[in-house]
Tab-separated table of C-alpha atoms in Angstrom:
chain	number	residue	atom	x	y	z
A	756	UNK	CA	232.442	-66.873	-53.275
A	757	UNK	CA	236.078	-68.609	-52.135
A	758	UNK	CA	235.940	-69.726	-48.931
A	759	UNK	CA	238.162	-66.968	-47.471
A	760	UNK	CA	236.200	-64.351	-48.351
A	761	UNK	CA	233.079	-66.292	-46.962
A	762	UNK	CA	234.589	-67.035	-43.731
A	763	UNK	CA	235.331	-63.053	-43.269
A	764	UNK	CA	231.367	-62.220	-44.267
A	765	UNK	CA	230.344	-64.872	-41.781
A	766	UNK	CA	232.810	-63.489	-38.541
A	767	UNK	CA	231.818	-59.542	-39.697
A	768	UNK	CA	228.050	-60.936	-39.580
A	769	UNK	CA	228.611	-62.807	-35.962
A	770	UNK	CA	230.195	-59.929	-34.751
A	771	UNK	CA	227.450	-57.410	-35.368
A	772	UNK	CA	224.602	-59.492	-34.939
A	773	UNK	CA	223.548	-56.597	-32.324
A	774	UNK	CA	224.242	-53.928	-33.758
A	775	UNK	CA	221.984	-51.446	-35.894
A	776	UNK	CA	221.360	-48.231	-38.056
A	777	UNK	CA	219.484	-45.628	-37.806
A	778	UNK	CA	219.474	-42.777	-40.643
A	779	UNK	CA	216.934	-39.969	-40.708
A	780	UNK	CA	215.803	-36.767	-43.267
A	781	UNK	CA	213.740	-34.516	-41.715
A	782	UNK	CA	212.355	-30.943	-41.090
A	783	UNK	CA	214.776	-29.555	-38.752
A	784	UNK	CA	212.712	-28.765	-35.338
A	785	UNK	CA	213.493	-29.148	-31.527
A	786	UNK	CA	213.197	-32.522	-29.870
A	787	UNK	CA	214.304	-34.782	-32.887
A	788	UNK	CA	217.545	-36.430	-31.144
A	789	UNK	CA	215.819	-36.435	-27.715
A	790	UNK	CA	213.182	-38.528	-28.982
A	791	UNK	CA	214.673	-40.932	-31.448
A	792	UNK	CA	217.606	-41.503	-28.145
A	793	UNK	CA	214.546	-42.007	-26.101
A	794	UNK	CA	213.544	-44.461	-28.274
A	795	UNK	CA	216.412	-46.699	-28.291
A	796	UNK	CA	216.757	-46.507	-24.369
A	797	UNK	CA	213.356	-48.383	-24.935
A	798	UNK	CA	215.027	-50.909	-26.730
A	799	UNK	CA	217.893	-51.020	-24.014
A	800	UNK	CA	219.969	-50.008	-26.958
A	801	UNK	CA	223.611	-48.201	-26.512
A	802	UNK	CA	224.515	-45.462	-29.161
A	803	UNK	CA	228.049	-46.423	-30.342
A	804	UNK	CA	228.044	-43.801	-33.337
A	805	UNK	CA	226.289	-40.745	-33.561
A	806	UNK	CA	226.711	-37.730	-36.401
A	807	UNK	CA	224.227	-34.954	-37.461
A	808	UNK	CA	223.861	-32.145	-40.000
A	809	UNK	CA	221.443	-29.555	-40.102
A	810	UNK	CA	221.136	-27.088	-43.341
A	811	UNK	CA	219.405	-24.101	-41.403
A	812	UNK	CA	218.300	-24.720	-37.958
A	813	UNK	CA	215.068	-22.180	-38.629
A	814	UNK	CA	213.415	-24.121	-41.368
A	815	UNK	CA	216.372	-26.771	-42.349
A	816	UNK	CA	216.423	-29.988	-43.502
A	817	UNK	CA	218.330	-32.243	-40.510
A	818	UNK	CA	220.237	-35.529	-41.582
A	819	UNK	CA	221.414	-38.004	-38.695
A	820	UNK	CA	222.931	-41.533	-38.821
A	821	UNK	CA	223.123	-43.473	-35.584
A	822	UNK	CA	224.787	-46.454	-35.445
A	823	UNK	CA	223.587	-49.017	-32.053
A	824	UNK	CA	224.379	-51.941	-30.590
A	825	UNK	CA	221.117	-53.204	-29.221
A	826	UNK	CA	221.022	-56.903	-27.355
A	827	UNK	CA	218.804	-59.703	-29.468
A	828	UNK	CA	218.324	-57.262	-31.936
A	829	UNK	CA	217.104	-59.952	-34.354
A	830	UNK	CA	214.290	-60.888	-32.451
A	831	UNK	CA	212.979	-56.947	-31.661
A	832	UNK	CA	214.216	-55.424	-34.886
A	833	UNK	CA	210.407	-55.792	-36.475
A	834	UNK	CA	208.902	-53.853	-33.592
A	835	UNK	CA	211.162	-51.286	-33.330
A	836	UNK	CA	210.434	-50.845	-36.807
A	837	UNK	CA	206.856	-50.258	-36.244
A	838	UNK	CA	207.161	-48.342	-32.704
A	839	UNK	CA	209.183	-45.911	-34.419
A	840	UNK	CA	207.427	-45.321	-37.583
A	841	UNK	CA	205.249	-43.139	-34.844
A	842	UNK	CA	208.007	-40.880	-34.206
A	843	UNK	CA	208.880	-40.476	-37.640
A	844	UNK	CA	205.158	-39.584	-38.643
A	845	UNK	CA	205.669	-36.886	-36.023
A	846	UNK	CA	208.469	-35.377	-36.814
A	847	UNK	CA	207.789	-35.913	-40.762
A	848	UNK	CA	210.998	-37.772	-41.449
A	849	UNK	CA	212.334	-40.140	-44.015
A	850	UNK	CA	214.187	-42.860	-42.400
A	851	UNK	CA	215.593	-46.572	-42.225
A	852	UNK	CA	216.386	-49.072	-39.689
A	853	UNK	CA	218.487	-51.793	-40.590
A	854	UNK	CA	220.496	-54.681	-39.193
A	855	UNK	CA	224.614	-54.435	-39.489
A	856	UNK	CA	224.868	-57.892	-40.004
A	857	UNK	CA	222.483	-57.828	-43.039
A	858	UNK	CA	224.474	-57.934	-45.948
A	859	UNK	CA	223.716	-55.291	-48.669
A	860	UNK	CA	223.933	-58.095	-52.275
A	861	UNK	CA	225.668	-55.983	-54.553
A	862	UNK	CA	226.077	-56.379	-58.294
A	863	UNK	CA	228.922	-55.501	-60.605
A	864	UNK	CA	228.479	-53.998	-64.437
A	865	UNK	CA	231.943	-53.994	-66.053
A	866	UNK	CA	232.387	-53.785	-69.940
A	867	UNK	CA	236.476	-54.450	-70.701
A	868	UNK	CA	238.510	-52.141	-68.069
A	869	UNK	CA	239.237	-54.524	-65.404
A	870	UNK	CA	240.906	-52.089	-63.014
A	871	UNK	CA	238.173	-50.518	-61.299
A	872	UNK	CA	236.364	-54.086	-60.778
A	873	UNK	CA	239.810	-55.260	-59.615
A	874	UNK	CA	239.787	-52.800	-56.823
A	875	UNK	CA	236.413	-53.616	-55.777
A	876	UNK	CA	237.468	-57.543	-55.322
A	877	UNK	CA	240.511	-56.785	-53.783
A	878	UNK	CA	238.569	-54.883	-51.064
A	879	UNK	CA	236.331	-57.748	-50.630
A	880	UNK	CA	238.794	-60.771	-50.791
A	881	UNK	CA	240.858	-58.842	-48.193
A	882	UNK	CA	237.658	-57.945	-45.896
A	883	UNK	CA	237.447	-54.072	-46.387
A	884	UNK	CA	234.163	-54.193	-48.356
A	885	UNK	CA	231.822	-55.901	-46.284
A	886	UNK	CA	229.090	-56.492	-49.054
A	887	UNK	CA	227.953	-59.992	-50.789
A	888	UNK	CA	228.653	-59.390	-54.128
A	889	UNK	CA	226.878	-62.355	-55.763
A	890	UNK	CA	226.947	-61.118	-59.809
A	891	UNK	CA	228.814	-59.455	-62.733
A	892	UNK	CA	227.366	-58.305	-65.929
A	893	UNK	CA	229.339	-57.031	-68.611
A	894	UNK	CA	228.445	-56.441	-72.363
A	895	UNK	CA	231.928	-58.234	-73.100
A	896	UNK	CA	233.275	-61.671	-71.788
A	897	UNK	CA	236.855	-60.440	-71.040
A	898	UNK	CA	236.740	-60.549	-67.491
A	899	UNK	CA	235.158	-63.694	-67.058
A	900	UNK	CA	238.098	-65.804	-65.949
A	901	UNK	CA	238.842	-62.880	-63.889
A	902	UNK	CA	235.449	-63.180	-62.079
A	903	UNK	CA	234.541	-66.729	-62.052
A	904	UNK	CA	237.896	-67.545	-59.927
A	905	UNK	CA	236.454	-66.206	-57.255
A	906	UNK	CA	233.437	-68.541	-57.042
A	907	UNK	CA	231.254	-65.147	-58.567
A	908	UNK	CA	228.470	-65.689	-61.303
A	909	UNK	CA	229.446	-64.258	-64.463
A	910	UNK	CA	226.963	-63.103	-66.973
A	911	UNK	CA	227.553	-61.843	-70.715
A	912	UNK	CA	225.093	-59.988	-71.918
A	913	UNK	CA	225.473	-58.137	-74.898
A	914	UNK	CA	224.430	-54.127	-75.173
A	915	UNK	CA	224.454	-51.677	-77.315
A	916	UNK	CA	221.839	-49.082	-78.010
A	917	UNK	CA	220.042	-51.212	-80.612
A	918	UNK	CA	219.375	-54.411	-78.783
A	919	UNK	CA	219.609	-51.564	-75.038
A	920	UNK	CA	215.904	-52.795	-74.251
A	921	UNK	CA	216.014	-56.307	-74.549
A	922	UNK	CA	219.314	-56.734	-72.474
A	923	UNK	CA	218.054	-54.129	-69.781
A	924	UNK	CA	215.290	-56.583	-69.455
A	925	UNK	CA	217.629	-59.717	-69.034
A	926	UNK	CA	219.459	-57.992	-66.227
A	927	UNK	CA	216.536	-57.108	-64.447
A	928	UNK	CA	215.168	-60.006	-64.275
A	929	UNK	CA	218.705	-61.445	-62.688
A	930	UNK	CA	218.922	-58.604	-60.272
A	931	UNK	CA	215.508	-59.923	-59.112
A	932	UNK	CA	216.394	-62.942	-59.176
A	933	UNK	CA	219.514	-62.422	-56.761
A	934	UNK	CA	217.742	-59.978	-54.600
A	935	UNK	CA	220.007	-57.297	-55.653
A	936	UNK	CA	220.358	-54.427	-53.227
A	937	UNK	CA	222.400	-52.283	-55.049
A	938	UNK	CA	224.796	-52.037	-58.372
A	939	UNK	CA	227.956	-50.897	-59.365
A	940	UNK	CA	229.003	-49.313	-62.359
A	941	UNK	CA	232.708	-50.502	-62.826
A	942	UNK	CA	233.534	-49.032	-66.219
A	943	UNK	CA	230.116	-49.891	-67.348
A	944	UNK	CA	230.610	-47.990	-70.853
A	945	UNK	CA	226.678	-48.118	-71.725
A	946	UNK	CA	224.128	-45.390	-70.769
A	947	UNK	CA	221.374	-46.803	-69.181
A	948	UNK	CA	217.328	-46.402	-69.630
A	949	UNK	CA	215.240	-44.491	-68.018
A	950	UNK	CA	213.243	-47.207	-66.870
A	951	UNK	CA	215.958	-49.175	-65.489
A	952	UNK	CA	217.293	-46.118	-63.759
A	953	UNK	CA	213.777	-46.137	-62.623
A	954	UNK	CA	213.610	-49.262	-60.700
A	955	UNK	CA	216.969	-48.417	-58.310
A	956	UNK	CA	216.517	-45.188	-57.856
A	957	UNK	CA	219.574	-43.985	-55.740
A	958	UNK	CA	221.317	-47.726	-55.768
A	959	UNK	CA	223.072	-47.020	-58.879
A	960	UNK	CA	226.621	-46.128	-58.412
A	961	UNK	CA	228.789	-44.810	-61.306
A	962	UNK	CA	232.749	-43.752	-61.529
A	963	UNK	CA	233.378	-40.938	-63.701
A	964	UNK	CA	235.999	-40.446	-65.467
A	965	UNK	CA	236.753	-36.682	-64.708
A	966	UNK	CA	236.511	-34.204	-62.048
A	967	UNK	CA	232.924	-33.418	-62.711
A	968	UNK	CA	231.602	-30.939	-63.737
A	969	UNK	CA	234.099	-30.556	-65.393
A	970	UNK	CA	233.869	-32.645	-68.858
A	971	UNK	CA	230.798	-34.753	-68.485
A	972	UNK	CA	230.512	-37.464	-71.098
A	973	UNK	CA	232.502	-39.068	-73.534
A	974	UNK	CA	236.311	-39.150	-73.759
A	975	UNK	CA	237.158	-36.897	-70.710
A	976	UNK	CA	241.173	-37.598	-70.606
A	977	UNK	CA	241.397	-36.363	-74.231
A	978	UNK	CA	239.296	-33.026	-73.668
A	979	UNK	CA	241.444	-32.385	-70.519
A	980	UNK	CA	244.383	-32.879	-72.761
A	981	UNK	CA	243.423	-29.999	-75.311
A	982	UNK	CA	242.676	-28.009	-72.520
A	983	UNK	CA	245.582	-28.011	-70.593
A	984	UNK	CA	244.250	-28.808	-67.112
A	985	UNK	CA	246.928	-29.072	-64.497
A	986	UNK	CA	244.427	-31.851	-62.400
A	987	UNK	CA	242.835	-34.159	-63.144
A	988	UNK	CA	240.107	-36.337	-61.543
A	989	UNK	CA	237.561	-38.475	-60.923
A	990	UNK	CA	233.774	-38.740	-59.490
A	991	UNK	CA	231.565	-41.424	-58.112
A	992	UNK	CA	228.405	-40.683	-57.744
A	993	UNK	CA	224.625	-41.771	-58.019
A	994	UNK	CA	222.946	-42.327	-61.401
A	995	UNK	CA	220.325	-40.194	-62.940
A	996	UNK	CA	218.726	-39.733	-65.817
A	997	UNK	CA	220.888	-36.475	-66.638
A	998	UNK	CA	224.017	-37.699	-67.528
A	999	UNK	CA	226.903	-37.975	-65.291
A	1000	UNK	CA	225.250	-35.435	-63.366
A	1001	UNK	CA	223.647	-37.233	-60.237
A	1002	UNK	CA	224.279	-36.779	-56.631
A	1003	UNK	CA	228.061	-36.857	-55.758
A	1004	UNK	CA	229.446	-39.370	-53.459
A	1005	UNK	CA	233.088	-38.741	-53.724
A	1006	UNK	CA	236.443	-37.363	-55.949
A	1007	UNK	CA	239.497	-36.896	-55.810
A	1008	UNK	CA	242.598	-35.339	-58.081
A	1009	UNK	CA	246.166	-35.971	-58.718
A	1010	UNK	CA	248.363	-33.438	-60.816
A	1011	UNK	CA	249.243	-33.189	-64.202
A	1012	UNK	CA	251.762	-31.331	-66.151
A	1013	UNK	CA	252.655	-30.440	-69.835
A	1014	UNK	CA	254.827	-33.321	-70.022
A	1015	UNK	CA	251.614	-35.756	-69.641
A	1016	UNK	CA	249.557	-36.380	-72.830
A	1017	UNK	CA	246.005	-38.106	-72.817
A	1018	UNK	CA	247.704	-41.362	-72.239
A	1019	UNK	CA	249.612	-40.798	-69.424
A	1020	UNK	CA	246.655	-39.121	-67.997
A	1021	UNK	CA	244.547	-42.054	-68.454
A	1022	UNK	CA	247.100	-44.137	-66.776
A	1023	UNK	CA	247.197	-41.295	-63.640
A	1024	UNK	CA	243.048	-41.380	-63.638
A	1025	UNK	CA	242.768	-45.240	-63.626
A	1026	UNK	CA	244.442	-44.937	-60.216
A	1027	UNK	CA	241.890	-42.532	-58.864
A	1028	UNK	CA	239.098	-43.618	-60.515
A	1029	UNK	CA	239.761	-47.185	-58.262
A	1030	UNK	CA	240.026	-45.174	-54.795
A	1031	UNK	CA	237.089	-42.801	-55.677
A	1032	UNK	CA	234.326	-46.110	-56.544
A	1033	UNK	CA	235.762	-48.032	-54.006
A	1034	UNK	CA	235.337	-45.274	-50.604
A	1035	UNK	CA	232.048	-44.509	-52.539
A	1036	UNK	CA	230.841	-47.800	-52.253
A	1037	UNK	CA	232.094	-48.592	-48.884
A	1038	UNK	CA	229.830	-45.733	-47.095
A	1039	UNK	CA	226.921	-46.780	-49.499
A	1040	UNK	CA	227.884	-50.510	-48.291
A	1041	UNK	CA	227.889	-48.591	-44.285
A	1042	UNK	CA	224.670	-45.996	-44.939
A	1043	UNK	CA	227.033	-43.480	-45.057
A	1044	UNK	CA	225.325	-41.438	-47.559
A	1045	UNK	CA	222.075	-39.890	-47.423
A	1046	UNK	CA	220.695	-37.842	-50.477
A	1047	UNK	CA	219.105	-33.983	-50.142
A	1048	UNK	CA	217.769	-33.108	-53.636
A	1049	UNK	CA	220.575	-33.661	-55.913
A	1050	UNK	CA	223.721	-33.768	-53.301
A	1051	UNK	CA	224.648	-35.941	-50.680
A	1052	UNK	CA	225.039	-35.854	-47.354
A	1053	UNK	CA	228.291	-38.240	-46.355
A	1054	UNK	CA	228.841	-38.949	-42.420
């Protein structure tokens, strides 16, 4: 990465050296937020951020995040993680605690539409996204220079459903390799394996290219086109293996008219397809998001 963009990472990681996260799924009972506050008045911790949701308080699932600022965090971090893992055994939750200043590594799949990855940089390089993204993959080389002037590792690895396998397998082993927390899917035009779905489940992020449900798949602008719509939009949301039809993180519309064909609409979608991935992947990148079966929970 340029040195800019380094410098804002390292003041964003100085600056919230102390603080935390806390984000919780559980049965919905009495006594969950008095005892995970209790807990972090342990810790001498103070509770800068607090939101909840509960489904049905009689028999409800109840979602909290809780964001702290907790003094030499680094050095208790470990044994708050084991002290509470008591409370969550009571109250039957799933739950992490994490540092702020831990960087999520994020990784970028683009194939040859630059705009969505463009957004994502911009966010970075002007210190809205704080994430380290530290690869790109793309089945095509176009955006190479693109990448690569930014200090970012490029890799081109061909894919197509003949050879899917065999690349899947490259890019795993580089997502190991840079201790990959997450990925994007920038305009990633490939559908991807079961398998690889399989190893990050709910750290896949996709942009869709239409208001889902609403013309899942292939060559959404056209379809819209024939149909008329009067809106159009866009979805970002987690991948599955049921196409295009994983938990949704965010969308938004803009209108069309008669006067647009399936050209001008694509050039109206590009626009919202970049502020759809990039607010998705900013509360992923802040553990905004918490997933309930197949929707999402977004505080």
């Amino acid at each position: 990465m340029t040195s800019g963009v380094k410098d804002q990472l390292n003041n964003f990681i100085e600056k919230h050296v102390n603080t935390g996260r806390l984000m919780i799924k559980c049965p919905d009972q009495p006594g969950i937020v008095a005892a995970v506050t209790a807990f972090l008045k342990e810790y001498n911790a103070n509770i800068v951020e607090l939101s909840q949701y509960s489904i049905n308080p009689n028999g409800g699932t109840f979602f909290t995040r809780i964001e702290f600022d907790c003094p030499d965090l680094t050095n208790k971090v470990l044994q708050m993680k084991t002290s509470f893992a008591e409370i969550a055994d009571q109250f039957e939750m799933e739950w992490t605690l994490s540092k702020v200043s831990s960087l999520k590594k994020m990784a970028i799949f683009v194939s040859k539409e630059p705009h969505c990855l463009l957004e994502l940089l911009w966010e970075w390089q002007s210190g809205d996204l704080m994430a380290d993204i530290v690869l790109v993959i793309s089945n095509h080389a176009d955006n190479r220079q693109l990448v690569e002037s930014l200090q970012i590792p490029f890799y081109h690895i061909p894919a197509n459903k003949e050879i899917r396998q065999e690349s899947e397998k490259t890019q795993l082993k580089l997502l190991a390799d840079y201790e990959v927390d997450f990925i994007v899917l920038a305009r990633y035009m490939q559908i991807l394996t079961p398998d690889f779905v399989a190893a990050l489940p709910h750290r896949i992020i996709n942009i869709h290219h239409s208001f889902l449900p609403a013309f899942i798949g292939a060559r959404p602008y056209e379809r819209a086109y024939d149909r008329g719509v009067k809106l159009i939009g866009a979805t970002s949301h987690y991948v599955t293996n049921d196409l295009d039809e994983g938990p949704i993180i965010e969308q938004d519309i803009d209108r069309v008219d008669h006067r647009d064909n399936a050209e001008d609409m694509k050039k109206i979608g590009r626009s919202i397809e970049r502020r759809v991935l990039a607010r998705a992947v900013k509360w992923h990148v802040e553990d905004r998001v918490i997933v309930h079966q197949n929707k999402t929970v977004v505080f």
